[in-house]
Every structure is written in structure tokens, then in C-alpha cells.
Short mmCIF file of C-alpha atoms in Angstrom, two decimals:
data_model
loop_
_atom_site.label_atom_id
_atom_site.label_comp_id
_atom_site.label_asym_id
_atom_site.label_seq_id
_atom_site.Cartn_x
_atom_site.Cartn_y
_atom_site.Cartn_z
CA MET A 30 19.70 -4.20 44.38
CA LYS A 31 19.89 -2.33 47.64
CA LYS A 32 22.58 -0.27 49.29
CA ILE A 33 23.54 -2.17 52.41
CA SER A 34 25.92 -0.81 55.04
CA ILE A 35 27.41 -3.23 57.51
CA LEU A 36 28.95 -1.80 60.68
CA PHE A 37 31.58 -3.59 62.70
CA ARG A 38 31.81 -2.29 66.24
CA HIS A 39 33.09 -5.27 68.23
CA SER A 40 36.60 -6.54 68.84
CA PRO A 41 37.46 -9.77 67.00
CA TYR A 42 37.85 -11.47 70.39
CA GLY A 43 35.19 -12.07 73.04
CA ASN A 44 32.26 -12.71 70.72
CA ALA A 45 31.49 -13.85 67.19
CA ALA A 46 29.81 -10.64 65.99
CA SER A 47 32.52 -9.65 63.50
CA ARG A 48 32.81 -13.13 62.05
CA GLU A 49 29.09 -13.34 61.40
CA GLY A 50 29.02 -9.77 60.13
CA LEU A 51 31.76 -10.60 57.64
CA ASP A 52 29.85 -13.68 56.47
CA LEU A 53 26.84 -11.46 55.81
CA ALA A 54 28.92 -8.79 54.05
CA LEU A 55 30.42 -11.31 51.61
CA LEU A 56 27.13 -13.06 51.04
CA SER A 57 25.32 -9.77 50.39
CA ALA A 58 27.93 -8.77 47.86
CA SER A 59 27.69 -12.15 46.12
CA PHE A 60 23.94 -11.51 45.82
CA GLU A 61 24.85 -8.35 43.93
CA GLN A 62 23.90 -5.83 46.56
CA GLU A 63 25.88 -2.60 46.85
CA VAL A 64 27.71 -3.28 50.10
CA SER A 65 29.71 -0.88 52.25
CA VAL A 66 31.53 -1.86 55.40
CA ILE A 67 32.26 0.55 58.20
CA PHE A 68 34.57 -0.05 61.15
CA ILE A 69 33.87 1.81 64.36
CA GLY A 70 35.38 1.63 67.85
CA GLU A 71 36.93 -1.72 68.68
CA GLY A 72 35.58 -3.03 65.37
CA LEU A 73 38.60 -1.64 63.63
CA LEU A 74 40.82 -4.06 65.56
CA ASN A 75 39.61 -6.57 62.95
CA LEU A 76 41.83 -4.76 60.46
CA LEU A 77 45.11 -5.00 62.34
CA PRO A 78 47.60 -7.23 60.49
CA ASN A 79 49.43 -10.31 61.76
CA GLN A 80 46.73 -11.59 64.10
CA GLN A 81 46.48 -15.28 64.99
CA PRO A 82 42.91 -15.77 66.18
CA GLN A 83 43.27 -19.54 65.92
CA LEU A 84 45.50 -19.39 69.01
CA SER A 85 42.46 -18.26 70.98
CA GLY A 86 40.51 -21.30 69.82
CA VAL A 87 38.43 -19.77 67.05
CA LYS A 88 38.54 -19.98 63.29
CA ASP A 89 40.86 -17.49 61.60
CA TYR A 90 38.13 -15.52 59.87
CA ILE A 91 40.16 -12.30 60.03
CA ALA A 92 42.18 -13.25 56.95
CA THR A 93 38.90 -13.36 55.05
CA PHE A 94 38.48 -9.58 55.32
CA LYS A 95 41.12 -9.41 52.61
CA ALA A 96 38.68 -11.14 50.26
CA MET A 97 36.32 -8.17 50.28
CA PRO A 98 37.77 -6.53 47.15
CA LEU A 99 37.25 -9.83 45.28
CA TYR A 100 33.57 -9.53 46.14
CA ASP A 101 33.55 -5.94 44.84
CA ILE A 102 33.19 -4.46 48.30
CA GLU A 103 35.14 -1.30 47.63
CA SER A 104 33.60 1.09 50.10
CA VAL A 105 35.53 0.47 53.32
CA LEU A 106 35.27 3.27 55.87
CA VAL A 107 36.97 3.49 59.24
CA CYS A 108 36.05 6.02 61.87
CA GLU A 109 38.85 8.59 62.20
CA GLN A 110 37.93 9.28 65.82
CA SER A 111 38.25 5.58 66.66
CA LEU A 112 41.64 5.46 64.93
CA ALA A 113 42.81 8.35 67.11
CA GLN A 114 41.38 6.85 70.31
CA LEU A 115 43.08 3.51 69.68
CA GLY A 116 46.31 5.12 68.49
CA ILE A 117 46.23 3.35 65.15
CA GLY A 118 47.30 4.94 61.88
CA ILE A 119 45.28 4.32 58.73
CA ASN A 120 48.42 2.93 57.04
CA GLU A 121 48.80 0.28 59.73
CA LEU A 122 45.60 -1.47 58.69
CA SER A 123 45.63 -4.60 56.57
CA LEU A 124 43.18 -3.22 53.99
CA ASP A 125 42.87 -0.11 51.89
CA CYS A 126 40.40 1.96 53.86
CA GLU A 127 39.09 5.46 53.87
CA SER A 128 39.32 7.37 57.13
CA ALA A 129 35.95 9.02 57.67
CA SER A 130 34.64 11.58 60.12
CA ALA A 131 31.54 10.87 62.19
CA ALA A 132 29.66 13.33 59.99
CA LEU A 133 30.71 11.53 56.81
CA ILE A 134 29.75 8.13 58.24
CA SER A 135 26.44 9.54 59.34
CA HIS A 136 25.85 10.92 55.84
CA HIS A 137 26.81 7.59 54.31
CA LEU A 138 24.23 5.81 56.47
CA THR A 139 21.49 8.17 55.34
CA LEU A 140 22.25 7.14 51.74
CA SER A 141 21.97 3.43 52.61
CA ASP A 142 18.78 1.44 52.18
CA GLU A 143 19.60 -0.80 55.13
CA VAL A 144 22.13 -0.73 57.95
CA LEU A 145 23.19 -3.84 59.86
CA VAL A 146 25.27 -3.54 63.01
CA PHE A 147 27.61 -6.27 64.23
CA MET P 2 -13.27 -1.90 49.00
CA ALA P 3 -13.83 1.23 51.01
CA PRO P 4 -13.01 4.44 49.13
CA ASN P 5 -10.21 5.26 51.51
CA SER P 6 -8.58 1.82 51.43
CA GLY P 7 -6.07 2.97 48.82
CA ALA P 8 -4.84 5.67 51.15
CA PHE P 9 -4.61 3.15 53.96
CA LEU P 10 -2.58 0.76 51.81
CA SER P 11 -0.12 3.47 50.86
CA PHE P 12 0.87 3.75 54.52
CA MET P 13 1.31 0.02 54.89
CA SER P 14 4.87 -1.26 54.96
CA GLN P 15 6.26 -4.67 54.31
CA PHE P 16 8.87 -5.53 56.93
CA ILE P 17 11.50 -8.19 57.28
CA ILE P 18 12.70 -8.72 60.84
CA GLN P 19 16.15 -9.90 61.88
CA VAL P 20 16.60 -11.34 65.37
CA ASN P 21 20.15 -11.66 66.71
CA GLY P 22 19.44 -12.30 70.39
CA SER P 23 18.75 -15.59 72.14
CA VAL P 24 15.33 -16.80 73.26
CA TYR P 25 16.33 -16.00 76.84
CA GLY P 26 18.97 -13.82 78.47
CA SER P 27 18.93 -10.99 75.94
CA PHE P 28 16.04 -8.62 75.39
CA ALA P 29 16.54 -8.43 71.63
CA SER P 30 14.12 -11.22 70.77
CA VAL P 31 11.42 -9.96 73.16
CA SER P 32 11.70 -6.49 71.62
CA ALA P 33 11.49 -7.98 68.13
CA PHE P 34 8.39 -9.94 69.10
CA HIS P 35 6.69 -6.84 70.52
CA PHE P 36 7.60 -4.87 67.42
CA CYS P 37 6.02 -7.56 65.24
CA GLN P 38 2.83 -7.49 67.29
CA ALA P 39 2.61 -3.70 67.11
CA ALA P 40 3.37 -3.53 63.39
CA LEU P 41 0.80 -6.20 62.54
CA ALA P 42 -1.80 -4.49 64.74
CA GLN P 43 -1.32 -1.33 62.70
CA GLY P 44 -1.89 -3.15 59.42
CA HIS P 45 1.72 -3.56 58.30
CA ARG P 46 2.93 -6.82 56.84
CA ILE P 47 5.79 -8.99 58.01
CA HIS P 48 6.68 -11.69 55.53
CA LYS P 49 9.69 -13.16 57.28
CA VAL P 50 11.53 -13.23 60.58
CA PHE P 51 15.15 -14.19 60.03
CA PHE P 52 17.14 -15.53 62.97
CA TYR P 53 20.90 -14.93 62.90
CA GLN P 54 23.73 -15.05 65.46
CA ASP P 55 22.31 -16.11 68.87
CA GLY P 56 18.83 -15.52 67.45
CA VAL P 57 18.82 -19.12 66.24
CA PHE P 58 18.21 -20.26 69.85
CA ASN P 59 14.64 -19.04 69.44
CA ALA P 60 14.04 -22.14 67.32
CA ASN P 61 14.86 -24.52 70.18
CA GLN P 62 11.74 -26.55 70.84
CA LEU P 63 13.27 -27.81 74.10
CA THR P 64 12.91 -24.29 75.52
CA CYS P 65 11.11 -24.95 78.76
CA PRO P 66 10.65 -21.93 81.05
CA ALA P 67 8.68 -22.17 84.29
CA SER P 68 4.92 -22.12 83.86
CA ASP P 69 4.58 -18.56 85.18
CA GLU P 70 7.09 -17.18 82.65
CA PRO P 71 6.56 -16.30 79.01
CA ASN P 72 7.64 -18.95 76.53
CA LEU P 73 9.04 -16.79 73.74
CA HIS P 74 9.75 -19.79 71.51
CA GLN P 75 6.07 -20.73 71.69
CA GLN P 76 5.03 -17.11 71.15
CA TRP P 77 7.00 -16.96 67.89
CA LEU P 78 5.30 -20.14 66.69
CA THR P 79 1.85 -18.77 67.48
CA LEU P 80 2.54 -15.41 65.85
CA ALA P 81 3.91 -17.08 62.72
CA THR P 82 0.89 -19.36 62.42
CA ASP P 83 -1.65 -16.59 63.05
CA HIS P 84 -0.11 -14.19 60.54
CA ASN P 85 1.46 -16.54 58.02
CA ILE P 86 5.00 -15.39 58.73
CA ALA P 87 8.01 -17.47 57.69
CA LEU P 88 10.44 -18.20 60.53
CA VAL P 89 13.87 -18.79 59.00
CA ASN P 90 17.10 -19.72 60.75
CA CYS P 91 20.51 -19.12 59.28
CA VAL P 92 21.56 -22.73 58.96
CA SER P 93 25.28 -22.07 59.49
CA ALA P 94 24.68 -19.99 62.62
CA ALA P 95 22.28 -22.66 63.90
CA LEU P 96 24.55 -25.66 63.33
CA ARG P 97 27.46 -23.88 65.02
CA ARG P 98 25.24 -23.48 68.09
CA GLY P 99 23.76 -26.96 68.10
CA ILE P 100 20.33 -26.05 66.78
CA VAL P 101 19.56 -28.89 64.38
CA SER P 102 16.60 -29.88 62.23
CA ALA P 103 15.63 -33.47 61.42
CA GLN P 104 17.52 -33.19 58.14
CA ASP P 105 20.64 -31.82 59.84
CA THR P 106 20.48 -34.68 62.33
CA THR P 107 20.45 -37.23 59.53
CA GLU P 108 23.15 -35.53 57.50
CA ASN P 109 25.52 -35.10 60.44
CA GLY P 110 24.87 -38.40 62.20
CA LEU P 111 23.48 -36.70 65.31
CA GLN P 112 21.16 -38.28 67.83
CA SER P 113 18.39 -35.77 68.37
CA VAL P 114 16.53 -32.83 66.91
CA ASN P 115 15.82 -29.58 68.71
CA CYS P 116 14.77 -27.17 65.96
CA ALA P 117 10.99 -26.79 65.86
CA PRO P 118 9.67 -27.87 62.44
CA GLN P 119 7.95 -24.48 62.01
CA PHE P 120 11.40 -22.91 61.73
CA THR P 121 13.01 -23.56 58.38
CA MET P 122 16.76 -23.70 57.88
CA GLY P 123 17.89 -21.31 55.18
CA GLY P 124 21.00 -19.54 54.04
CA LEU P 125 21.92 -15.90 54.49
CA GLY P 126 20.72 -15.53 50.92
CA GLU P 127 17.19 -15.77 52.27
CA LEU P 128 17.87 -12.70 54.38
CA ILE P 129 19.17 -10.81 51.36
CA THR P 130 16.29 -11.76 49.07
CA GLY P 131 13.94 -10.86 51.92
CA ILE P 132 15.60 -7.45 52.27
CA GLU P 133 15.16 -6.88 48.53
CA LYS P 134 11.49 -7.73 48.76
CA ALA P 135 10.72 -5.71 51.89
CA ASP P 136 10.31 -1.96 52.31
CA ARG P 137 12.37 -2.06 55.47
CA LEU P 138 14.60 -4.35 57.49
CA ILE P 139 14.37 -4.04 61.27
CA SER P 140 17.16 -5.68 63.25
CA PHE P 141 17.08 -6.60 66.90
#
């Protein structure tokens, strides 16, 4: 088992990075790795509720983020600086997340065996 | 074995490489290829190159650059053959992008094949088991 951190740094619209990152996060967890997910910059837009991505012509993968606890992905960090920049409160997000400083995220990454960025 | 070979081996790493960029248009795959060459030249091992996201386009055997340009698809094939490296596509990422093997063509009633046979179609599980086996994952 390895400690795998998966970073989301892209908006849910404009490219498929977050969708394919989420696929990898869930798959890693189902292979019994210790998975953390971290949302940075526009990546945290994935966690806004009431989105309808199917209206933009893509699959609604965003709802699948809510499945992460079922896969025992319990470490969900969001960058507090990104929250402030985007004017989003931690309580507005669709998942239970921990607001983390850049220093804490940096520390978390040093404790990970592998880091994958989407 | 030379007396110092043990010391040499202790510095040797086993890598798995992940390529997320297309065969052309992004520099990710070129960088990954150069990294592989450099790592192998220094005695490290690479057991697998896993292609995810747009990386699956590297498997396209119809890649046909002008004769005075590098053919990165061909370069991956040569490197894999010379160093016994597995080239593995994420099958879901590949099918979404129209990269299909002979088996995929049959199963989906398609008319042609464009995935080079040296690239195998695997699941993301192959990336995870590869990460477990390797000392280090390097993503491009």
C-alpha cells in the first residue's frame, strides 16, 4: 500500500482533467491505497453544489465526487488561499473538506509516496 | 560480479512513467521519452510506461509526421523493444479518444484499428500495481 495524493487544479469545464483524476482517485482507493485528494485553484470549483455539467455536453462526473467517502477517501483538503481568492466558503462545498494552508498542503505532500496532478 | 556492483545496485531505481500528453502538440510525451533515455543510460530500470489522458494518442500507429521530423510514436516502440519496457494504455481513456486495438474493434463493431500492437490496453489498476512495484512514479 502506498500513500497517494491526487491534486485537482483544473476547472470542471474546458478539459477532462478532473474527470480522469477522479477516476484514478476512486480506482486507487479500490486497490486499497491510502488516497488523499487535494483541491487547489480552479480545481475546487469541482466541489460547488448544484452543477449540471451534462448541459455543456459532458458526462455528469461531478456527482461522483460524493462517492469518495464510500471508497474510504477521507482525507479531502482544499487550499484556503484558493477559497479566499474565489470567494467561496468551506461550508458552501458539496463535500466535507478540510481547509488547509499552503504550508499544510506542502507538508502533506512530503508525507505522500506519490503525487499525481490533474 | 565486480566488488562494487552492490553499491551500484543500491543507487539503481525502478521507475514507472506516466504520460498524459499527446504524441504531438504537447511537450509532455517528448519530455517523458527523454527522461526514460536518461534514466536507462544511468542504469535505472523502467518496467512500464503508462499512458493516460491524452497520452493514449502516443499509441496511434497512424501517426505520420514529415520525414524530417521525429516520430515519437516510433521512438516509444523502439525504446520499449530495446529495453523490454511494457507500454500500457488506459483502455477507457483510449476508447474515449478513438484509440482502438484489434480486440476493441471487434467488440465495438468498428471498422479499423489504430493502436499499435506493441501497446497493450489495460485498466488504471495496472498503473496502481505498477506504482506499488516501483520505487518512484514520474508523471509527465
